[in-house]
mmCIF file of C-alpha atoms in Angstrom:
data_model
loop_
_atom_site.group_PDB
_atom_site.id
_atom_site.type_symbol
_atom_site.label_atom_id
_atom_site.label_comp_id
_atom_site.label_asym_id
_atom_site.label_seq_id
_atom_site.Cartn_x
_atom_site.Cartn_y
_atom_site.Cartn_z
ATOM 1 C CA MET A 25 -25.746 -11.661 -0.415
ATOM 2 C CA GLY A 26 -23.163 -9.018 -1.396
ATOM 3 C CA SER A 27 -22.794 -7.120 1.860
ATOM 4 C CA PHE A 28 -21.237 -8.360 5.043
ATOM 5 C CA SER A 29 -21.889 -7.102 8.532
ATOM 6 C CA ILE A 30 -19.217 -5.857 10.902
ATOM 7 C CA TRP A 31 -19.247 -9.232 12.654
ATOM 8 C CA HIS A 32 -18.223 -11.030 9.479
ATOM 9 C CA TRP A 33 -15.264 -8.683 9.000
ATOM 10 C CA LEU A 34 -14.216 -9.008 12.646
ATOM 11 C CA LEU A 35 -14.277 -12.796 12.315
ATOM 12 C CA VAL A 36 -12.169 -12.613 9.148
ATOM 13 C CA LEU A 37 -9.708 -10.292 10.911
ATOM 14 C CA ALA A 38 -9.466 -12.666 13.878
ATOM 15 C CA VAL A 39 -8.763 -15.634 11.597
ATOM 16 C CA VAL A 40 -6.083 -13.699 9.713
ATOM 17 C CA VAL A 41 -4.404 -12.686 12.983
ATOM 18 C CA LEU A 42 -4.493 -16.286 14.180
ATOM 19 C CA ILE A 43 -2.989 -17.589 10.952
ATOM 20 C CA PHE A 44 -0.249 -14.998 10.424
ATOM 21 C CA GLY A 45 0.328 -13.574 13.887
ATOM 22 C CA THR A 46 0.613 -9.915 14.766
ATOM 23 C CA LYS A 47 4.368 -9.633 14.181
ATOM 24 C CA LYS A 48 4.151 -10.932 10.626
ATOM 25 C CA LEU A 49 1.168 -8.661 9.879
ATOM 26 C CA LYS A 50 3.116 -5.678 11.210
ATOM 27 C CA ASN A 51 6.088 -6.540 8.997
ATOM 28 C CA MET A 52 3.835 -6.993 5.968
ATOM 29 C CA GLY A 53 2.173 -3.639 6.637
ATOM 30 C CA THR A 54 5.554 -1.941 6.935
ATOM 31 C CA ASP A 55 6.728 -3.521 3.674
ATOM 32 C CA VAL A 56 3.585 -2.438 1.836
ATOM 33 C CA GLY A 57 3.901 1.089 3.231
ATOM 34 C CA GLU A 58 7.519 1.350 2.096
ATOM 35 C CA ALA A 59 6.605 0.022 -1.347
ATOM 36 C CA VAL A 60 3.868 2.642 -1.748
ATOM 37 C CA LYS A 61 6.231 5.382 -0.568
ATOM 38 C CA ASN A 62 8.925 4.291 -3.033
ATOM 39 C CA PHE A 63 6.358 4.135 -5.826
ATOM 40 C CA LYS A 64 5.174 7.676 -5.094
ATOM 41 C CA ASN A 65 8.769 8.921 -5.019
ATOM 42 C CA ALA A 66 9.513 7.254 -8.347
ATOM 43 C CA ILE A 67 6.401 8.774 -9.935
ATOM 44 C CA SER A 68 7.239 12.266 -8.659
ATOM 45 C CA GLU A 69 10.852 11.935 -9.860
ATOM 46 C CA ASP A 70 9.607 10.797 -13.256
ATOM 47 C CA ASN A 71 7.321 13.830 -13.464
ATOM 48 C CA LYS A 72 10.205 16.126 -12.538
ATOM 49 C CA ASP A 73 12.440 14.519 -15.170
ATOM 50 C CA SER A 74 9.836 14.815 -17.899
ATOM 51 C CA SER A 75 9.090 18.461 -17.054
ATOM 52 C CA PHE A 76 12.826 19.188 -17.094
ATOM 53 C CA LYS A 77 13.158 17.519 -20.513
ATOM 54 C CA GLU A 78 10.226 19.550 -21.833
ATOM 55 C CA LYS A 79 11.912 22.774 -20.726
ATOM 56 C CA GLU A 80 15.160 21.746 -22.447
ATOM 57 C CA THR A 81 13.443 21.054 -25.787
ATOM 58 C CA THR A 82 11.533 24.329 -25.868
#
């Protein structure tokens, strides 16, 4: 009941490609990748800022 075979996932993938098209999926993937990259950069900058503030206060 809980697990799906590879054929189920391939069918789902085919339906998604038919609905959205490959160009739109590529654009969505690019947007998600950029969002993750920006998030990681923001987190690393925040860590650098907080470590810099800690050094100033000590």
